[in-house]
């Protein structure tokens, strides 16, 4: 699943203000209840919560809130990204793991000794708001291919995609209880999954801080298995011998894709000193072509942030960058006073001690650093508590391979960015997580290995 295809979206020479809000057809939103045992049920406490369109601020509907038990509208991401990245990637993930369902087998170790791979049991999946459809598939596809059942808690900001998937799961003829969907909030529904004594494994994608809480709850309950895909402060190292235009476009796509609301965001771009100024100039020129506007408009390539809380956090970090001495080269302001749109923002002259260099911004902010030597670039790239992804841009494959071996990240992209495939494992080092999603490696997260030894009679 290539995620660096956003360049094919329409562009304009300057960043325009978003167009007038389009009407939301709320009558098309039919699935708002909790999905358990292939039935739509109401909250046991009779509570609901509202979900909003971040592009317009309009309320979409009320969703039933689970307790201790439509992608573009819900997330605000541009329509073409939802169609060609999220939907296409989801289909590919399902097809990949459907192929594994009859190929999960053990080994014959010697005469009388075999291993079996058995389902873990009931798997809890807690998914984030930035990729609600794709993360739904990343969780349920390997779990189901291994024979497990799943309880999914979508993010409270974006529950509609998962609930619509519930209707399709029922229509497809899944047995009752195989997939259950419980919209709600982290401290209630999410905590219930992490603490539940009858849930055998939990898979979570989200912040490092919440991941720590989930791991603690899992340990204190039934010591359930945990996989965590957490935050990132991802370094890109751009060497002077690279294809400069490619490096500019790919690192910027990495920084601004989904309005920067990605754990894989290219948030630290280290550029060799001899090409630093040219790289900054080209990055500014490229940013001016990004189309900010209505996510339902096919020409739009940049939408709103997910909610006011996220918007305020990003603006606070932008202000900190200014105060701490980074050079604001482009953007840095809201697009209007009555929306959640933030201009694509570029800082140069960023130093390693600054907040924008250390904290996960989760917004459309590109931070550009300069370096003099390969050893310096590697040392600074690794000087983070995170270790999710990284990228290298160079024409030397010897350099690319040696630097990739030195980088402390779970994924290294060479002369590309956000190139994710269902066959390739994904996960992080250090505080970016535990375990792997996607590929054959993910199957090990959803199976128990049983050794069976049979004593054979000696031949007469």
XYZ file of C-alpha atoms in Angstrom:
460
model
C 0.000 0.000 0.000
C 1.780 3.111 -1.191
C 0.965 6.117 0.966
C 3.146 8.597 -0.865
C 0.713 9.117 -3.713
C -0.836 12.346 -2.494
C 1.118 14.339 -5.079
C -1.461 13.298 -7.671
C -4.047 15.426 -5.883
C -4.797 18.797 -7.391
C -2.487 21.712 -6.621
C -2.676 25.461 -6.848
C 0.071 28.053 -6.709
C -1.051 29.512 -3.401
C -2.824 28.069 -0.360
C -6.479 29.161 -0.628
C -8.916 29.434 2.215
C -11.375 26.557 2.520
C -14.528 26.899 0.474
C -17.973 27.204 2.044
C -19.027 24.192 4.121
C -20.992 21.619 2.175
C -24.217 20.150 3.569
C -23.849 16.862 5.437
C -26.350 14.170 4.537
C -26.909 12.900 8.064
C -29.759 10.712 6.874
C -27.103 8.455 5.309
C -25.642 7.662 8.747
C -27.650 4.643 9.851
C -25.356 2.738 12.201
C -24.972 4.449 15.568
C -25.557 1.674 18.099
C -23.236 -0.845 19.745
C -22.609 -3.966 17.629
C -22.551 -7.176 19.723
C -23.346 -10.719 18.552
C -24.404 -9.346 15.152
C -27.076 -7.228 16.835
C -27.404 -3.470 17.187
C -27.962 -2.701 20.874
C -28.291 0.401 22.992
C -26.004 1.492 25.790
C -26.787 -0.305 29.033
C -26.757 3.080 30.784
C -28.737 4.863 28.077
C -25.887 7.241 27.242
C -24.858 8.613 23.856
C -22.143 10.952 22.623
C -21.977 13.283 19.630
C -19.586 12.962 16.700
C -18.745 15.993 14.531
C -17.460 16.805 11.062
C -14.112 18.550 11.747
C -14.217 20.404 8.431
C -17.434 22.243 9.279
C -17.974 21.766 13.001
C -21.418 20.363 12.219
C -22.779 17.609 14.416
C -23.163 14.379 12.453
C -25.173 12.274 14.906
C -25.388 10.785 18.388
C -23.658 7.423 18.921
C -24.502 4.916 21.648
C -21.755 4.888 24.280
C -20.395 1.540 25.395
C -19.256 1.297 28.981
C -17.706 -1.540 31.024
C -18.598 -4.059 28.449
C -17.664 7.354 6.421
C -14.264 8.118 6.769
C -14.008 11.638 5.190
C -16.967 13.114 7.085
C -15.780 11.692 10.401
C -12.037 12.413 10.114
C -11.867 15.416 7.798
C -9.164 13.840 5.637
C -9.325 14.603 1.903
C -11.669 12.335 -0.043
C -9.061 11.030 -2.500
C -6.791 10.012 0.368
C -9.640 8.091 1.992
C -10.426 6.416 -1.330
C -6.983 5.566 -2.695
C -5.022 5.073 0.539
C -7.345 3.972 3.349
C -9.910 1.984 1.383
C -7.399 0.466 -1.017
C -5.039 -0.425 1.817
C -7.883 -2.007 3.774
C -8.866 -4.200 0.842
C -5.272 -5.313 0.332
C -4.900 -6.142 4.020
C -8.055 -8.280 4.015
C -6.976 -10.145 0.891
C -3.491 -10.755 2.261
C -4.678 -12.273 5.544
C -7.488 -14.207 3.880
C -4.702 -16.018 2.056
C -3.053 -16.936 5.362
C -6.154 -18.463 6.969
C -5.444 -22.001 5.716
C -1.642 -21.788 5.900
C -1.053 -21.303 9.637
C 0.553 -24.540 10.754
C 3.163 -25.856 13.129
C 6.348 -27.837 12.626
C 7.534 -31.387 12.954
C 10.685 -31.109 15.085
C 11.696 -34.764 15.327
C 9.913 -38.069 15.485
C 7.149 -37.610 18.075
C 7.577 -33.815 18.571
C 5.328 -31.306 16.808
C 4.131 -27.756 17.370
C 0.659 -26.331 16.835
C -0.435 -22.703 16.434
C -3.720 -22.101 18.234
C -5.856 -18.938 18.520
C -5.143 -16.691 21.490
C -8.888 -16.360 22.135
C -10.763 -13.087 22.558
C -8.766 -10.124 21.248
C -9.464 -6.507 22.155
C -8.616 -3.911 19.494
C -8.431 -0.231 20.441
C -8.026 1.883 17.326
C -7.175 5.568 16.767
C -9.049 8.399 15.072
C -6.520 9.228 12.343
C -6.992 6.024 10.296
C -10.216 4.472 11.609
C -10.866 2.159 8.625
C -7.281 1.082 7.976
C -6.502 0.415 11.635
C -9.755 -1.549 11.952
C -8.500 -3.845 9.194
C -4.939 -4.029 10.511
C -6.380 -5.390 13.776
C -9.202 -7.695 12.751
C -7.663 -9.270 9.619
C -4.750 -11.134 11.287
C -6.837 -11.864 14.388
C -9.604 -13.534 12.382
C -7.229 -15.385 10.062
C -5.766 -17.061 13.164
C -9.216 -18.079 14.431
C -9.777 -15.484 17.169
C -12.807 -13.367 18.024
C -12.492 -9.598 18.347
C -13.933 -6.733 20.379
C -13.180 -3.406 18.664
C -13.312 -0.022 20.377
C -13.111 2.776 17.806
C -11.920 6.217 18.838
C -14.669 8.421 20.244
C -13.869 11.081 17.607
C -14.412 8.687 14.685
C -16.800 5.818 15.494
C -18.866 5.840 12.286
C -16.480 3.910 10.031
C -16.216 0.961 12.418
C -19.974 0.889 12.967
C -20.595 0.823 9.233
C -18.122 -2.059 9.007
C -20.307 -3.867 11.532
C -23.211 -3.741 9.092
C -21.010 -5.158 6.325
C -19.697 -7.901 8.621
C -23.265 -8.977 9.355
C -24.206 -8.777 5.685
C -21.200 -10.939 4.767
C -22.480 -13.696 7.044
C -19.978 -13.647 9.887
C -21.120 -15.819 12.802
C -22.567 -13.846 15.702
C -19.974 -12.755 18.235
C -16.915 -13.078 15.991
C -16.575 -9.284 15.626
C -18.105 -6.897 18.175
C -17.865 -3.092 18.068
C -18.180 -0.985 21.220
C -17.904 2.794 20.657
C -17.045 4.767 23.746
C -14.326 6.613 25.617
C -10.880 5.479 26.658
C -11.313 5.670 30.454
C -14.497 3.562 30.248
C -14.792 1.288 27.207
C -11.043 1.225 26.502
C -10.139 0.575 30.123
C -12.756 -2.175 30.305
C -11.059 -4.025 27.444
C -7.596 -3.649 28.973
C -8.795 -4.843 32.396
C -11.253 -7.559 31.355
C -10.391 -11.015 32.680
C -11.999 -12.749 29.684
C -10.053 -10.839 27.034
C -6.833 -12.658 26.193
C -4.981 -10.084 24.130
C -5.230 -6.367 23.398
C -3.869 -4.533 20.358
C -3.664 -0.756 20.649
C -2.631 2.037 18.308
C -2.322 5.501 19.817
C -0.211 7.626 22.126
C 2.712 6.291 24.131
C 1.155 7.554 27.353
C -2.087 5.628 26.777
C -0.101 2.579 25.690
C 1.663 2.564 29.054
C -1.696 2.617 30.842
C -2.948 -0.292 28.740
C 0.157 -2.361 29.402
C -0.186 -1.726 33.135
C -3.859 -2.713 33.121
C -3.120 -5.839 31.086
C -0.442 -6.906 33.550
C -2.607 -6.281 36.602
C -5.607 -8.162 35.212
C -4.899 -11.536 33.601
C -1.431 -10.774 32.177
C -3.008 -10.587 28.738
C -0.764 -10.341 25.715
C -0.261 -6.772 24.422
C 0.844 -5.287 21.122
C 1.321 -1.531 21.030
C 1.859 0.741 18.031
C 2.625 4.102 19.592
C 4.131 7.491 18.870
C 6.996 8.587 16.686
C 9.398 11.465 16.157
C 10.689 10.182 12.895
C 14.041 11.243 11.381
C 14.750 11.662 7.679
C 18.406 12.023 6.657
C 18.932 13.847 3.362
C 22.451 13.559 1.950
C 23.923 15.949 -0.613
C 24.105 13.253 -3.307
C 20.359 12.594 -3.261
C 17.723 13.326 -5.871
C 16.908 16.665 -4.274
C 13.455 17.190 -5.762
C 12.413 13.672 -4.741
C 13.692 14.258 -1.206
C 11.812 17.559 -0.938
C 8.534 16.088 -2.158
C 8.669 12.839 -0.193
C 9.727 14.335 3.135
C 7.057 16.994 2.791
C 4.407 14.437 1.908
C 5.556 12.554 4.999
C 5.266 15.673 7.140
C 1.883 16.906 5.873
C 0.014 13.721 4.922
C -3.346 13.553 6.757
C -2.607 17.052 8.087
C 0.440 15.632 9.918
C -1.811 13.409 12.015
C 0.294 10.275 11.505
C 2.549 8.327 13.842
C 4.849 8.006 10.815
C 5.034 11.767 10.198
C 8.383 12.958 8.856
C 8.840 15.288 11.787
C 12.656 15.644 11.876
C 14.351 16.276 8.519
C 18.155 16.347 8.780
C 19.667 17.923 5.642
C 23.378 17.926 4.805
C 24.728 21.434 5.240
C 25.860 21.963 1.625
C 22.287 21.582 0.270
C 20.374 22.860 3.302
C 19.416 26.302 1.968
C 18.339 24.926 -1.408
C 16.289 22.227 0.307
C 14.479 24.838 2.422
C 13.772 27.025 -0.608
C 12.337 24.139 -2.617
C 10.280 22.986 0.372
C 8.664 26.415 0.652
C 7.875 26.430 -3.068
C 6.339 22.971 -2.786
C 4.238 23.889 0.265
C 2.696 26.830 -1.605
C 1.149 24.363 -4.070
C -0.792 22.430 -1.418
C -4.558 22.870 -1.728
C -6.288 23.479 1.602
C -10.056 23.175 1.553
C -13.213 21.101 1.752
C -12.188 17.443 2.209
C -15.023 16.336 -0.094
C -13.560 18.379 -2.961
C -11.346 16.096 -5.113
C -8.891 18.961 -5.622
C -8.215 19.243 -1.878
C -5.028 17.688 -0.516
C -5.059 19.218 2.985
C -8.020 19.171 5.385
C -8.723 20.181 8.996
C -7.300 18.848 12.232
C -9.510 16.343 14.035
C -10.798 18.544 16.891
C -10.209 21.690 18.915
C -7.966 19.992 21.457
C -5.589 18.777 18.762
C -5.729 22.143 16.998
C -4.773 23.982 20.191
C -1.898 21.590 20.929
C -0.422 22.101 17.454
C -0.701 25.884 17.639
C 0.972 25.849 21.067
C 3.908 23.882 19.670
C 4.176 26.230 16.682
C 4.359 29.186 19.089
C 7.027 27.372 21.118
C 9.102 26.943 17.966
C 8.993 30.683 17.336
C 9.881 31.522 20.936
C 12.772 29.058 21.107
C 14.432 30.536 18.035
C 13.497 28.320 15.086
C 12.945 30.215 11.810
C 9.341 30.122 10.626
C 9.764 29.831 6.862
C 6.141 29.263 5.872
C 2.663 28.946 7.365
C 2.312 28.787 11.129
C -1.180 30.269 11.335
C -4.778 29.030 11.184
C -6.383 29.291 7.757
C -9.388 31.097 9.241
C -10.676 32.104 12.634
C -13.678 29.755 12.573
C -12.248 26.403 11.562
C -9.784 23.676 12.500
C -7.581 24.251 9.439
C -3.875 24.997 10.002
C -1.572 26.089 7.197
C 1.208 23.654 6.287
C 4.093 24.980 8.380
C 7.857 24.865 7.791
C 10.562 25.642 10.363
C 14.280 25.743 9.604
C 17.159 26.301 12.000
C 15.595 23.807 14.400
C 17.825 22.675 17.286
C 17.615 19.333 19.047
C 16.645 20.819 22.428
C 13.521 22.595 21.140
C 10.038 21.267 21.925
C 9.199 20.950 18.234
C 12.289 18.741 17.890
C 11.403 16.437 20.787
C 7.613 16.274 21.132
C 5.257 14.489 18.764
C 3.335 17.375 17.169
C 0.745 15.323 15.265
C 0.083 18.269 13.000
C 1.264 19.813 9.696
C 4.655 21.020 10.906
C 7.902 20.228 9.058
C 11.079 20.736 11.097
C 14.322 21.062 9.112
C 17.755 20.620 10.739
C 21.235 20.727 9.198
C 24.140 18.326 9.730
C 27.780 18.082 8.643
C 28.754 14.403 8.906
C 27.106 11.014 8.576
C 28.084 10.090 12.127
C 26.484 13.275 13.452
C 23.265 12.628 11.541
C 22.960 9.066 12.884
C 23.662 10.135 16.470
C 21.069 12.915 16.372
C 18.500 10.790 14.573
C 18.755 8.167 17.323
C 18.598 10.693 20.168
C 14.871 10.242 20.758
C 12.745 8.113 23.039
C 10.861 7.024 19.915
C 11.945 4.580 17.230
C 9.099 4.018 14.799
C 10.251 4.858 11.254
C 13.056 6.694 9.501
C 14.105 7.548 5.956
C 17.353 8.014 4.052
C 17.775 9.930 0.794
C 21.018 9.236 -1.060
C 22.256 7.875 -4.388
C 24.784 5.630 -2.613
C 23.361 2.216 -1.752
C 26.427 1.432 0.363
C 25.695 4.499 2.485
C 21.977 3.755 2.571
C 22.515 0.220 3.863
C 25.124 1.177 6.446
C 23.025 4.061 7.794
C 19.859 1.944 7.848
C 21.700 -0.623 9.975
C 22.629 2.101 12.471
C 19.177 3.687 12.808
C 17.111 2.561 15.809
C 13.722 2.305 14.123
C 11.415 -0.531 13.169
C 11.160 0.649 9.552
C 13.712 2.395 7.334
C 12.634 3.798 3.971
C 15.330 4.452 1.357
C 14.545 7.143 -1.237
C 10.819 6.959 -0.438
C 8.414 7.675 2.410
C 5.217 6.154 3.852
C 5.617 3.094 1.652
C 3.549 0.566 3.628
C 2.498 -2.857 2.393
C 0.328 -5.598 3.871
C 3.216 -8.057 3.466
C 5.759 -5.945 5.386
C 5.868 -5.901 9.206
C 5.283 -2.570 10.922
C 6.146 -1.546 14.471
C 8.663 0.357 16.539
C 11.721 0.269 18.747
C 11.959 1.893 22.181
C 8.829 3.821 23.241
C 7.221 3.512 19.829
C 5.742 0.180 20.758
C 5.832 -3.568 21.265
C 5.239 -6.245 18.630
C 4.528 -6.006 14.917
C 1.494 -5.512 12.726
C 1.136 -6.609 9.095
C 3.014 -9.346 7.292
C 3.638 -12.865 8.524
C 5.127 -11.482 11.747
C 1.696 -10.273 12.901
C 0.377 -13.840 12.951
C 2.648 -14.633 15.896
C 0.867 -11.911 17.891
C -2.483 -13.698 17.517
C -1.520 -17.337 18.116
C -0.278 -19.477 20.980
C 2.398 -22.067 20.206
C 1.711 -25.483 21.691
C 4.373 -28.205 21.782
C 3.055 -31.766 21.557
C 5.342 -34.686 22.355
C 4.222 -38.226 21.671
C 6.146 -41.148 23.163
C 6.450 -43.804 20.513
C 6.984 -47.480 21.124
C 10.256 -48.805 19.931
C 10.066 -50.868 16.798
C 10.324 -54.613 17.407
